PDB file of C-alpha atoms in Angstrom:
ATOM      1  CA  UNK A   1     108.245 142.032 132.814  1.00 96.00           C
ATOM      2  CA  UNK A   2     111.142 140.568 130.716  1.00 98.00           C
ATOM      3  CA  UNK A   3     113.029 142.391 128.041  1.00 98.00           C
ATOM      4  CA  UNK A   4     114.120 141.205 124.433  1.00 98.00           C
ATOM      5  CA  UNK A   5     116.256 143.341 121.785  1.00 97.00           C
ATOM      6  CA  UNK A   6     114.555 144.488 118.869  1.00 98.00           C
ATOM      7  CA  UNK A   7     116.837 143.490 115.932  1.00 96.00           C
ATOM      8  CA  UNK A   8     120.681 143.974 115.579  1.00 92.00           C
ATOM      9  CA  UNK A   9     121.567 147.548 116.667  1.00 89.00           C
ATOM     10  CA  UNK A  10     118.270 148.230 118.338  1.00 92.00           C
ATOM     11  CA  UNK A  11     116.921 148.750 121.566  1.00 96.00           C
ATOM     12  CA  UNK A  12     115.642 146.427 124.425  1.00 97.00           C
ATOM     13  CA  UNK A  13     111.847 146.411 124.863  1.00 98.00           C
ATOM     14  CA  UNK A  14     109.394 144.824 127.436  1.00 98.00           C
ATOM     15  CA  UNK A  15     108.264 141.291 125.499  1.00 98.00           C
ATOM     16  CA  UNK A  16     104.425 142.366 125.833  1.00 98.00           C
ATOM     17  CA  UNK A  17     103.874 145.957 124.514  1.00 98.00           C
ATOM     18  CA  UNK A  18     100.601 147.627 124.004  1.00 98.00           C
ATOM     19  CA  UNK A  19      98.867 148.212 120.676  1.00 96.00           C
ATOM     20  CA  UNK A  20      97.314 151.566 120.427  1.00 95.00           C
ATOM     21  CA  UNK A  21      94.770 151.135 117.601  1.00 92.00           C
ATOM     22  CA  UNK A  22      91.664 150.962 120.161  1.00 89.00           C
ATOM     23  CA  UNK A  23      93.163 154.330 122.006  1.00 90.00           C
ATOM     24  CA  UNK A  24      92.758 156.145 118.286  1.00 85.00           C
ATOM     25  CA  UNK A  25      88.922 155.396 119.455  1.00 72.00           C
ATOM     26  CA  UNK A  26      87.764 155.132 115.736  1.00 63.00           C
ATOM     27  CA  UNK A  27      86.303 151.831 115.924  1.00 54.00           C
ATOM     28  CA  UNK A  28      83.993 149.862 118.713  1.00 56.00           C
ATOM     29  CA  UNK A  29      82.623 152.323 121.339  1.00 61.00           C
ATOM     30  CA  UNK A  30      85.466 154.667 121.726  1.00 64.00           C
ATOM     31  CA  UNK A  31      87.753 155.598 124.368  1.00 82.00           C
ATOM     32  CA  UNK A  32      87.812 158.814 125.859  1.00 87.00           C
ATOM     33  CA  UNK A  33      91.007 160.403 126.974  1.00 91.00           C
ATOM     34  CA  UNK A  34      90.578 159.433 130.714  1.00 92.00           C
ATOM     35  CA  UNK A  35      89.977 155.784 129.490  1.00 92.00           C
ATOM     36  CA  UNK A  36      93.399 156.290 127.597  1.00 93.00           C
ATOM     37  CA  UNK A  37      95.638 157.484 130.117  1.00 95.00           C
ATOM     38  CA  UNK A  38      94.508 154.731 132.354  1.00 95.00           C
ATOM     39  CA  UNK A  39      95.439 152.448 129.856  1.00 96.00           C
ATOM     40  CA  UNK A  40      98.509 154.121 129.061  1.00 97.00           C
ATOM     41  CA  UNK A  41      99.697 154.379 133.114  1.00 97.00           C
ATOM     42  CA  UNK A  42      98.461 150.657 133.416  1.00 97.00           C
ATOM     43  CA  UNK A  43     100.793 149.443 130.935  1.00 97.00           C
ATOM     44  CA  UNK A  44     103.699 151.592 132.479  1.00 97.00           C
ATOM     45  CA  UNK A  45     102.954 150.317 136.093  1.00 97.00           C
ATOM     46  CA  UNK A  46     103.123 146.530 134.515  1.00 97.00           C
ATOM     47  CA  UNK A  47     106.444 147.270 132.953  1.00 98.00           C
ATOM     48  CA  UNK A  48     105.375 147.916 129.656  1.00 98.00           C
ATOM     49  CA  UNK A  49     107.659 150.331 127.714  1.00 98.00           C
ATOM     50  CA  UNK A  50     106.786 150.149 123.904  1.00 98.00           C
ATOM     51  CA  UNK A  51     103.599 151.498 122.490  1.00 98.00           C
ATOM     52  CA  UNK A  52     102.785 150.608 118.882  1.00 98.00           C
ATOM     53  CA  UNK A  53     100.559 153.189 117.155  1.00 98.00           C
ATOM     54  CA  UNK A  54     100.061 154.660 113.442  1.00 97.00           C
ATOM     55  CA  UNK A  55      99.083 157.624 112.167  1.00 97.00           C
ATOM     56  CA  UNK A  56      95.713 156.584 110.757  1.00 95.00           C
ATOM     57  CA  UNK A  57      94.495 155.432 114.133  1.00 94.00           C
ATOM     58  CA  UNK A  58      91.851 157.830 115.137  1.00 92.00           C
ATOM     59  CA  UNK A  59      93.240 159.883 112.106  1.00 94.00           C
ATOM     60  CA  UNK A  60      95.938 161.009 114.396  1.00 95.00           C
ATOM     61  CA  UNK A  61      94.201 160.650 117.700  1.00 95.00           C
ATOM     62  CA  UNK A  62      96.184 157.477 119.243  1.00 96.00           C
ATOM     63  CA  UNK A  63      99.321 159.514 118.487  1.00 97.00           C
ATOM     64  CA  UNK A  64      97.965 162.718 119.894  1.00 96.00           C
ATOM     65  CA  UNK A  65      96.968 161.094 122.911  1.00 96.00           C
ATOM     66  CA  UNK A  66     100.290 159.173 123.382  1.00 97.00           C
ATOM     67  CA  UNK A  67     102.258 162.262 122.826  1.00 97.00           C
ATOM     68  CA  UNK A  68     100.236 164.180 125.434  1.00 96.00           C
ATOM     69  CA  UNK A  69     100.750 161.031 127.901  1.00 96.00           C
ATOM     70  CA  UNK A  70     104.265 160.950 127.632  1.00 95.00           C
ATOM     71  CA  UNK A  71     104.510 164.809 128.889  1.00 95.00           C
ATOM     72  CA  UNK A  72     103.247 163.371 132.166  1.00 95.00           C
ATOM     73  CA  UNK A  73     105.424 160.546 132.822  1.00 93.00           C
ATOM     74  CA  UNK A  74     109.117 159.831 133.673  1.00 91.00           C
ATOM     75  CA  UNK A  75     108.982 156.464 132.532  1.00 94.00           C
ATOM     76  CA  UNK A  76     111.182 155.677 129.584  1.00 95.00           C
ATOM     77  CA  UNK A  77     109.152 154.356 126.657  1.00 97.00           C
ATOM     78  CA  UNK A  78     109.918 153.406 122.938  1.00 98.00           C
ATOM     79  CA  UNK A  79     107.261 154.462 120.301  1.00 98.00           C
ATOM     80  CA  UNK A  80     106.448 153.035 117.108  1.00 98.00           C
ATOM     81  CA  UNK A  81     104.391 154.621 114.694  1.00 98.00           C
ATOM     82  CA  UNK A  82     103.530 153.962 111.105  1.00 98.00           C
ATOM     83  CA  UNK A  83     103.027 155.482 107.594  1.00 98.00           C
ATOM     84  CA  UNK A  84     101.351 154.374 104.436  1.00 97.00           C
ATOM     85  CA  UNK A  85      97.744 153.741 104.917  1.00 96.00           C
ATOM     86  CA  UNK A  86      96.105 157.497 104.644  1.00 95.00           C
ATOM     87  CA  UNK A  87      94.258 158.025 101.806  1.00 94.00           C
ATOM     88  CA  UNK A  88      96.358 160.711 100.272  1.00 95.00           C
ATOM     89  CA  UNK A  89      98.975 158.201  99.701  1.00 97.00           C
ATOM     90  CA  UNK A  90      97.436 154.667  99.429  1.00 96.00           C
ATOM     91  CA  UNK A  91      97.469 152.761  97.429  1.00 95.00           C
ATOM     92  CA  UNK A  92      99.602 154.337  94.715  1.00 94.00           C
ATOM     93  CA  UNK A  93     100.710 157.774  95.717  1.00 95.00           C
ATOM     94  CA  UNK A  94     103.805 156.989  97.384  1.00 98.00           C
ATOM     95  CA  UNK A  95     106.557 160.001  97.146  1.00 98.00           C
ATOM     96  CA  UNK A  96     109.377 161.261  99.197  1.00 98.00           C
ATOM     97  CA  UNK A  97     107.768 164.541  99.899  1.00 97.00           C
ATOM     98  CA  UNK A  98     104.301 162.663 101.185  1.00 97.00           C
ATOM     99  CA  UNK A  99     106.606 160.491 103.502  1.00 98.00           C
ATOM    100  CA  UNK A 100     108.600 163.806 104.819  1.00 98.00           C
ATOM    101  CA  UNK A 101     105.085 165.603 105.287  1.00 98.00           C
ATOM    102  CA  UNK A 102     103.225 162.855 107.299  1.00 98.00           C
ATOM    103  CA  UNK A 103     106.377 161.596 109.204  1.00 98.00           C
ATOM    104  CA  UNK A 104     106.432 165.602 110.593  1.00 98.00           C
ATOM    105  CA  UNK A 105     102.912 165.510 111.251  1.00 98.00           C
ATOM    106  CA  UNK A 106     103.627 162.498 113.563  1.00 98.00           C
ATOM    107  CA  UNK A 107     106.749 163.647 115.233  1.00 98.00           C
ATOM    108  CA  UNK A 108     104.585 166.689 115.946  1.00 98.00           C
ATOM    109  CA  UNK A 109     101.242 164.738 117.436  1.00 98.00           C
ATOM    110  CA  UNK A 110     103.815 162.688 119.521  1.00 98.00           C
ATOM    111  CA  UNK A 111     105.794 165.767 120.775  1.00 96.00           C
ATOM    112  CA  UNK A 112     109.069 163.903 119.887  1.00 96.00           C
ATOM    113  CA  UNK A 113     111.934 165.111 117.493  1.00 97.00           C
ATOM    114  CA  UNK A 114     113.040 161.476 116.683  1.00 98.00           C
ATOM    115  CA  UNK A 115     110.568 158.618 116.063  1.00 98.00           C
ATOM    116  CA  UNK A 116     112.117 155.633 117.876  1.00 98.00           C
ATOM    117  CA  UNK A 117     110.552 153.109 115.051  1.00 98.00           C
ATOM    118  CA  UNK A 118     108.853 154.139 112.028  1.00 98.00           C
ATOM    119  CA  UNK A 119     107.247 151.253 110.253  1.00 98.00           C
ATOM    120  CA  UNK A 120     105.709 151.286 106.655  1.00 98.00           C
ATOM    121  CA  UNK A 121     102.011 150.539 107.231  1.00 98.00           C
ATOM    122  CA  UNK A 122     101.226 147.292 105.044  1.00 97.00           C
ATOM    123  CA  UNK A 123     101.935 148.939 101.782  1.00 97.00           C
ATOM    124  CA  UNK A 124     101.405 147.396  98.498  1.00 97.00           C
ATOM    125  CA  UNK A 125     104.146 144.867  97.504  1.00 97.00           C
ATOM    126  CA  UNK A 126     104.527 146.858  94.190  1.00 97.00           C
ATOM    127  CA  UNK A 127     105.832 149.806  96.459  1.00 97.00           C
ATOM    128  CA  UNK A 128     108.227 147.445  98.787  1.00 98.00           C
ATOM    129  CA  UNK A 129     109.717 145.798  95.220  1.00 97.00           C
ATOM    130  CA  UNK A 130     110.548 149.169  93.677  1.00 97.00           C
ATOM    131  CA  UNK A 131     112.580 149.930  96.898  1.00 97.00           C
ATOM    132  CA  UNK A 132     112.641 153.627  96.178  1.00 98.00           C
ATOM    133  CA  UNK A 133     111.063 154.204  99.600  1.00 98.00           C
ATOM    134  CA  UNK A 134     113.748 152.274 101.436  1.00 98.00           C
ATOM    135  CA  UNK A 135     116.172 154.823 100.330  1.00 98.00           C
ATOM    136  CA  UNK A 136     113.668 157.734 101.513  1.00 98.00           C
ATOM    137  CA  UNK A 137     113.458 156.060 104.942  1.00 98.00           C
ATOM    138  CA  UNK A 138     117.523 155.653 105.033  1.00 98.00           C
ATOM    139  CA  UNK A 139     117.530 159.482 104.324  1.00 98.00           C
ATOM    140  CA  UNK A 140     115.028 160.375 107.290  1.00 98.00           C
ATOM    141  CA  UNK A 141     117.423 157.833 109.547  1.00 98.00           C
ATOM    142  CA  UNK A 142     120.461 159.860 108.666  1.00 98.00           C
ATOM    143  CA  UNK A 143     118.884 163.284 109.322  1.00 98.00           C
ATOM    144  CA  UNK A 144     117.611 162.105 112.903  1.00 98.00           C
ATOM    145  CA  UNK A 145     113.868 162.455 112.348  1.00 98.00           C
ATOM    146  CA  UNK A 146     113.662 158.722 112.934  1.00 98.00           C
ATOM    147  CA  UNK A 147     115.962 156.143 114.730  1.00 98.00           C
ATOM    148  CA  UNK A 148     115.042 153.041 113.256  1.00 98.00           C
ATOM    149  CA  UNK A 149     112.900 151.786 110.376  1.00 98.00           C
ATOM    150  CA  UNK A 150     110.678 148.362 109.827  1.00 98.00           C
ATOM    151  CA  UNK A 151     107.791 147.399 108.014  1.00 98.00           C
ATOM    152  CA  UNK A 152     104.398 146.066 108.772  1.00 98.00           C
ATOM    153  CA  UNK A 153     103.579 143.529 106.352  1.00 98.00           C
ATOM    154  CA  UNK A 154     100.565 141.231 105.480  1.00 97.00           C
ATOM    155  CA  UNK A 155     102.447 138.214 104.039  1.00 97.00           C
ATOM    156  CA  UNK A 156     105.323 136.018 104.006  1.00 97.00           C
ATOM    157  CA  UNK A 157     106.221 137.421 100.651  1.00 98.00           C
ATOM    158  CA  UNK A 158     106.180 141.182 101.762  1.00 98.00           C
ATOM    159  CA  UNK A 159     108.163 140.327 104.549  1.00 98.00           C
ATOM    160  CA  UNK A 160     111.072 138.658 102.458  1.00 98.00           C
ATOM    161  CA  UNK A 161     111.021 141.337 100.311  1.00 98.00           C
ATOM    162  CA  UNK A 162     111.903 143.754 103.312  1.00 98.00           C
ATOM    163  CA  UNK A 163     114.182 141.426 104.864  1.00 98.00           C
ATOM    164  CA  UNK A 164     116.528 142.278 101.690  1.00 98.00           C
ATOM    165  CA  UNK A 165     116.805 145.757 102.652  1.00 98.00           C
ATOM    166  CA  UNK A 166     119.811 147.308 104.533  1.00 97.00           C
ATOM    167  CA  UNK A 167     119.105 148.966 107.569  1.00 97.00           C
ATOM    168  CA  UNK A 168     115.550 146.823 108.218  1.00 98.00           C
ATOM    169  CA  UNK A 169     115.172 147.004 111.790  1.00 98.00           C
ATOM    170  CA  UNK A 170     111.866 144.889 112.305  1.00 98.00           C
ATOM    171  CA  UNK A 171     109.193 143.297 110.825  1.00 98.00           C
ATOM    172  CA  UNK A 172     105.350 143.496 112.144  1.00 98.00           C
ATOM    173  CA  UNK A 173     103.541 140.278 111.453  1.00 98.00           C
ATOM    174  CA  UNK A 174     100.157 138.783 112.370  1.00 98.00           C
ATOM    175  CA  UNK A 175     101.144 135.714 114.108  1.00 98.00           C
ATOM    176  CA  UNK A 176      99.230 133.502 116.479  1.00 98.00           C
ATOM    177  CA  UNK A 177      98.371 129.949 117.400  1.00 98.00           C
ATOM    178  CA  UNK A 178      95.884 130.144 114.404  1.00 98.00           C
ATOM    179  CA  UNK A 179      98.141 131.787 112.004  1.00 97.00           C
ATOM    180  CA  UNK A 180     101.754 129.718 112.553  1.00 98.00           C
ATOM    181  CA  UNK A 181     102.806 129.845 108.605  1.00 96.00           C
ATOM    182  CA  UNK A 182     105.589 132.121 109.541  1.00 98.00           C
ATOM    183  CA  UNK A 183     107.613 129.529 111.543  1.00 97.00           C
ATOM    184  CA  UNK A 184     108.730 127.773 108.117  1.00 96.00           C
ATOM    185  CA  UNK A 185     110.446 130.548 106.499  1.00 97.00           C
ATOM    186  CA  UNK A 186     109.778 134.116 107.596  1.00 98.00           C
ATOM    187  CA  UNK A 187     110.778 134.310 111.268  1.00 98.00           C
ATOM    188  CA  UNK A 188     114.154 131.977 110.915  1.00 98.00           C
ATOM    189  CA  UNK A 189     115.046 134.132 108.383  1.00 98.00           C
ATOM    190  CA  UNK A 190     114.479 137.302 110.190  1.00 98.00           C
ATOM    191  CA  UNK A 191     116.091 135.864 113.091  1.00 98.00           C
ATOM    192  CA  UNK A 192     119.247 135.016 110.849  1.00 97.00           C
ATOM    193  CA  UNK A 193     119.354 138.252 109.794  1.00 97.00           C
ATOM    194  CA  UNK A 194     119.063 140.130 113.083  1.00 97.00           C
ATOM    195  CA  UNK A 195     115.760 141.648 112.299  1.00 98.00           C
ATOM    196  CA  UNK A 196     113.175 142.286 115.137  1.00 98.00           C
ATOM    197  CA  UNK A 197     109.471 140.736 114.951  1.00 98.00           C
ATOM    198  CA  UNK A 198     106.914 142.792 116.433  1.00 98.00           C
ATOM    199  CA  UNK A 199     103.601 140.343 116.677  1.00 98.00           C
ATOM    200  CA  UNK A 200      99.823 142.329 116.013  1.00 98.00           C
ATOM    201  CA  UNK A 201      96.887 140.209 116.623  1.00 96.00           C
ATOM    202  CA  UNK A 202      98.459 137.676 119.277  1.00 97.00           C
ATOM    203  CA  UNK A 203      94.750 137.046 120.300  1.00 97.00           C
ATOM    204  CA  UNK A 204      93.142 137.127 116.544  1.00 97.00           C
ATOM    205  CA  UNK A 205      90.938 139.944 117.296  1.00 95.00           C
ATOM    206  CA  UNK A 206      89.727 138.305 120.590  1.00 95.00           C
ATOM    207  CA  UNK A 207      89.069 134.543 119.194  1.00 97.00           C
ATOM    208  CA  UNK A 208      92.000 133.508 121.511  1.00 97.00           C
ATOM    209  CA  UNK A 209      90.567 134.732 124.654  1.00 96.00           C
ATOM    210  CA  UNK A 210      87.686 131.905 123.890  1.00 95.00           C
ATOM    211  CA  UNK A 211      85.227 134.179 125.350  1.00 95.00           C
ATOM    212  CA  UNK A 212      82.949 134.774 122.092  1.00 96.00           C
ATOM    213  CA  UNK A 213      80.016 132.557 121.182  1.00 95.00           C
ATOM    214  CA  UNK A 214      78.632 132.190 117.704  1.00 94.00           C
ATOM    215  CA  UNK A 215      76.121 134.908 119.145  1.00 94.00           C
ATOM    216  CA  UNK A 216      78.391 137.747 119.820  1.00 95.00           C
ATOM    217  CA  UNK A 217      77.783 140.928 118.324  1.00 94.00           C
ATOM    218  CA  UNK A 218      80.194 143.784 117.833  1.00 93.00           C
ATOM    219  CA  UNK A 219      79.565 147.310 117.637  1.00 89.00           C
ATOM    220  CA  UNK A 220      78.553 148.674 114.193  1.00 89.00           C
ATOM    221  CA  UNK A 221      81.740 150.885 114.002  1.00 86.00           C
ATOM    222  CA  UNK A 222      83.887 147.825 115.065  1.00 89.00           C
ATOM    223  CA  UNK A 223      86.140 145.991 112.294  1.00 92.00           C
ATOM    224  CA  UNK A 224      85.058 142.530 113.934  1.00 94.00           C
ATOM    225  CA  UNK A 225      81.722 143.600 112.703  1.00 93.00           C
ATOM    226  CA  UNK A 226      82.663 145.671 109.447  1.00 93.00           C
ATOM    227  CA  UNK A 227      85.521 143.962 108.178  1.00 94.00           C
ATOM    228  CA  UNK A 228      84.771 140.401 109.202  1.00 94.00           C
ATOM    229  CA  UNK A 229      84.931 138.935 105.457  1.00 94.00           C
ATOM    230  CA  UNK A 230      87.383 141.306 104.359  1.00 94.00           C
ATOM    231  CA  UNK A 231      84.967 144.285 103.430  1.00 94.00           C
ATOM    232  CA  UNK A 232      87.135 147.185 104.398  1.00 92.00           C
ATOM    233  CA  UNK A 233      90.827 146.265 104.185  1.00 93.00           C
ATOM    234  CA  UNK A 234      92.733 142.616 104.406  1.00 94.00           C
ATOM    235  CA  UNK A 235      90.666 139.858 105.593  1.00 95.00           C
ATOM    236  CA  UNK A 236      93.399 138.601 107.592  1.00 94.00           C
ATOM    237  CA  UNK A 237      93.678 141.761 110.101  1.00 94.00           C
ATOM    238  CA  UNK A 238      90.337 140.418 111.391  1.00 96.00           C
ATOM    239  CA  UNK A 239      89.807 136.985 113.295  1.00 96.00           C
ATOM    240  CA  UNK A 240      93.261 136.344 111.662  1.00 95.00           C
ATOM    241  CA  UNK A 241      91.376 135.452 108.441  1.00 97.00           C
ATOM    242  CA  UNK A 242      89.271 132.747 109.786  1.00 97.00           C
ATOM    243  CA  UNK A 243      85.242 133.101 109.267  1.00 97.00           C
ATOM    244  CA  UNK A 244      84.132 134.213 112.619  1.00 97.00           C
ATOM    245  CA  UNK A 245      81.780 130.951 113.445  1.00 97.00           C
ATOM    246  CA  UNK A 246      84.849 128.851 112.592  1.00 97.00           C
ATOM    247  CA  UNK A 247      86.924 130.668 114.751  1.00 97.00           C
ATOM    248  CA  UNK A 248      84.590 130.376 117.673  1.00 97.00           C
ATOM    249  CA  UNK A 249      84.408 126.838 117.137  1.00 98.00           C
ATOM    250  CA  UNK A 250      88.212 126.128 116.862  1.00 98.00           C
ATOM    251  CA  UNK A 251      89.028 128.593 120.064  1.00 97.00           C
ATOM    252  CA  UNK A 252      86.478 126.397 121.777  1.00 97.00           C
ATOM    253  CA  UNK A 253      88.528 123.062 120.647  1.00 97.00           C
ATOM    254  CA  UNK A 254      91.938 124.630 121.589  1.00 97.00           C
ATOM    255  CA  UNK A 255      90.467 124.769 125.490  1.00 97.00           C
ATOM    256  CA  UNK A 256      91.382 121.441 125.454  1.00 97.00           C
ATOM    257  CA  UNK A 257      94.685 122.008 125.033  1.00 98.00           C
ATOM    258  CA  UNK A 258      94.872 124.703 127.674  1.00 98.00           C
ATOM    259  CA  UNK A 259      96.827 123.911 130.827  1.00 97.00           C
ATOM    260  CA  UNK A 260      94.728 124.071 133.837  1.00 96.00           C
ATOM    261  CA  UNK A 261      96.919 127.014 135.530  1.00 96.00           C
ATOM    262  CA  UNK A 262      96.252 129.271 132.224  1.00 97.00           C
ATOM    263  CA  UNK A 263      93.839 131.108 130.990  1.00 97.00           C
ATOM    264  CA  UNK A 264      93.293 131.338 127.383  1.00 97.00           C
ATOM    265  CA  UNK A 265      94.717 134.645 127.179  1.00 96.00           C
ATOM    266  CA  UNK A 266      98.091 133.357 129.028  1.00 97.00           C
ATOM    267  CA  UNK A 267      98.088 130.519 126.739  1.00 98.00           C
ATOM    268  CA  UNK A 268      98.063 132.141 123.880  1.00 98.00           C
ATOM    269  CA  UNK A 269     100.355 134.906 124.569  1.00 98.00           C
ATOM    270  CA  UNK A 270     102.916 132.660 125.767  1.00 98.00           C
ATOM    271  CA  UNK A 271     102.361 130.337 123.018  1.00 98.00           C
ATOM    272  CA  UNK A 272     103.913 133.382 120.847  1.00 98.00           C
ATOM    273  CA  UNK A 273     106.772 134.350 123.275  1.00 98.00           C
ATOM    274  CA  UNK A 274     107.753 130.647 123.501  1.00 98.00           C
ATOM    275  CA  UNK A 275     109.446 131.491 119.723  1.00 98.00           C
ATOM    276  CA  UNK A 276     113.029 133.095 120.177  1.00 98.00           C
ATOM    277  CA  UNK A 277     112.289 135.000 116.961  1.00 98.00           C
ATOM    278  CA  UNK A 278     109.904 137.106 118.373  1.00 98.00           C
ATOM    279  CA  UNK A 279     110.731 140.327 120.356  1.00 98.00           C
ATOM    280  CA  UNK A 280     107.369 141.433 121.405  1.00 98.00           C
ATOM    281  CA  UNK A 281     103.611 141.053 121.485  1.00 98.00           C
ATOM    282  CA  UNK A 282     101.365 144.254 121.056  1.00 98.00           C
ATOM    283  CA  UNK A 283      97.507 143.112 121.879  1.00 96.00           C
ATOM    284  CA  UNK A 284      95.599 146.200 121.941  1.00 92.00           C
ATOM    285  CA  UNK A 285      93.301 146.786 125.640  1.00 91.00           C
ATOM    286  CA  UNK A 286      90.211 148.824 125.953  1.00 87.00           C
ATOM    287  CA  UNK A 287      90.699 148.566 129.654  1.00 89.00           C
ATOM    288  CA  UNK A 288      93.724 148.623 132.527  1.00 91.00           C
ATOM    289  CA  UNK A 289      92.581 145.040 133.503  1.00 92.00           C
ATOM    290  CA  UNK A 290      93.157 143.987 129.844  1.00 92.00           C
ATOM    291  CA  UNK A 291      96.467 145.386 130.141  1.00 96.00           C
ATOM    292  CA  UNK A 292      97.752 143.915 133.315  1.00 94.00           C
ATOM    293  CA  UNK A 293      96.307 140.579 132.573  1.00 94.00           C
ATOM    294  CA  UNK A 294      98.259 140.532 128.988  1.00 96.00           C
ATOM    295  CA  UNK A 295     101.272 141.517 131.101  1.00 96.00           C
ATOM    296  CA  UNK A 296     101.466 138.448 132.959  1.00 96.00           C
ATOM    297  CA  UNK A 297     102.519 136.436 130.039  1.00 97.00           C
ATOM    298  CA  UNK A 298     106.289 137.515 130.287  1.00 97.00           C
ATOM    299  CA  UNK A 299     106.796 135.749 133.403  1.00 96.00           C
ATOM    300  CA  UNK A 300     104.914 132.557 132.838  1.00 98.00           C
ATOM    301  CA  UNK A 301     106.912 129.368 132.363  1.00 97.00           C
ATOM    302  CA  UNK A 302     107.600 127.953 128.587  1.00 98.00           C
ATOM    303  CA  UNK A 303     104.998 125.885 127.666  1.00 98.00           C
ATOM    304  CA  UNK A 304     106.151 122.281 127.033  1.00 98.00           C
ATOM    305  CA  UNK A 305     107.766 120.881 123.605  1.00 98.00           C
ATOM    306  CA  UNK A 306     105.232 118.156 123.610  1.00 98.00           C
ATOM    307  CA  UNK A 307     102.283 120.941 123.838  1.00 98.00           C
ATOM    308  CA  UNK A 308     104.119 122.838 121.083  1.00 98.00           C
ATOM    309  CA  UNK A 309     104.464 120.065 118.814  1.00 98.00           C
ATOM    310  CA  UNK A 310     100.752 119.364 119.579  1.00 98.00           C
ATOM    311  CA  UNK A 311      99.433 122.460 118.582  1.00 98.00           C
ATOM    312  CA  UNK A 312     101.404 122.785 115.124  1.00 98.00           C
ATOM    313  CA  UNK A 313      99.760 119.681 114.482  1.00 98.00           C
ATOM    314  CA  UNK A 314      96.465 121.076 115.127  1.00 98.00           C
ATOM    315  CA  UNK A 315      97.145 124.273 113.144  1.00 98.00           C
ATOM    316  CA  UNK A 316      98.243 122.268 110.013  1.00 97.00           C
ATOM    317  CA  UNK A 317      95.227 119.841 110.462  1.00 98.00           C
ATOM    318  CA  UNK A 318      92.424 121.842 111.418  1.00 98.00           C
ATOM    319  CA  UNK A 319      93.123 125.444 110.855  1.00 98.00           C
ATOM    320  CA  UNK A 320      95.402 126.321 108.118  1.00 97.00           C
ATOM    321  CA  UNK A 321      92.628 125.636 105.443  1.00 97.00           C
ATOM    322  CA  UNK A 322      90.336 128.023 107.085  1.00 97.00           C
ATOM    323  CA  UNK A 323      92.459 131.025 106.525  1.00 97.00           C
ATOM    324  CA  UNK A 324      91.648 133.663 104.112  1.00 96.00           C
ATOM    325  CA  UNK A 325      93.537 136.648 102.602  1.00 92.00           C
ATOM    326  CA  UNK A 326      96.928 137.394 101.641  1.00 89.00           C
ATOM    327  CA  UNK A 327      99.379 135.235 103.887  1.00 91.00           C
TER     328      UNK A 327
END
């Protein structure tokens, strides 16, 4: 597993990390503790040393499981968590007191004194514009409760606001073959400012595995069922904002671009890693098999410049106009 540096004055982490939303088990079929530990152990075995979670994943279950797991391993793992989407604060009740309360709760669940990276969790743009929350984050950093802070954002506009903040370590963004807008402005500016990029939804909620058909059904509690059109939260967080049937069609078309020696997963993840601005990708996993498969992307050769250019043209001419939601 290769490593990259997370922003200026940050730390080295594996190019492929682990998104731990699914470990929280509050959507889909759920994941029990034994299975969660198997996934986390497989990540370690494949050189993955960066776990991304949030206080709302399973109402704290994901953080708690990670905290319990870390007590069983000698491996050095960096853990990033998030604040800002709990019902007590979202969308308009952000205070220093609330931030401190929830950071302390995350530290307790993770069983750590200092959080490696605390990220704002897609909070409203109005709060980002006020700027006070960044002052509070800098205070927590000064007190040693968090080592670094960043922000998970939903749009280029939100990301650019965050880039103006002193001490911003990283941005977490939705970025994949189906969602390339960020290459024009946000990624270059982040790179210039020394801000790391963490990529979520690298496989567009599974569309880019190429395994779905228009008849694929998802569990009642799976966000790919209840949020497919943005009924619960930003539609961009599900299928990268594409209508499902359209996404299936586009994914099938992308198979013609995929080199014969790569799977669609490897192809899609390698495309992301071929952008120098990206520090790490955090695909989720519901099994240890998914973890090992995702990890392979780090050691694959880069895609050709011709193929990269062809994929940019394909996105611009066939995908962009279908993307919905804040972008």
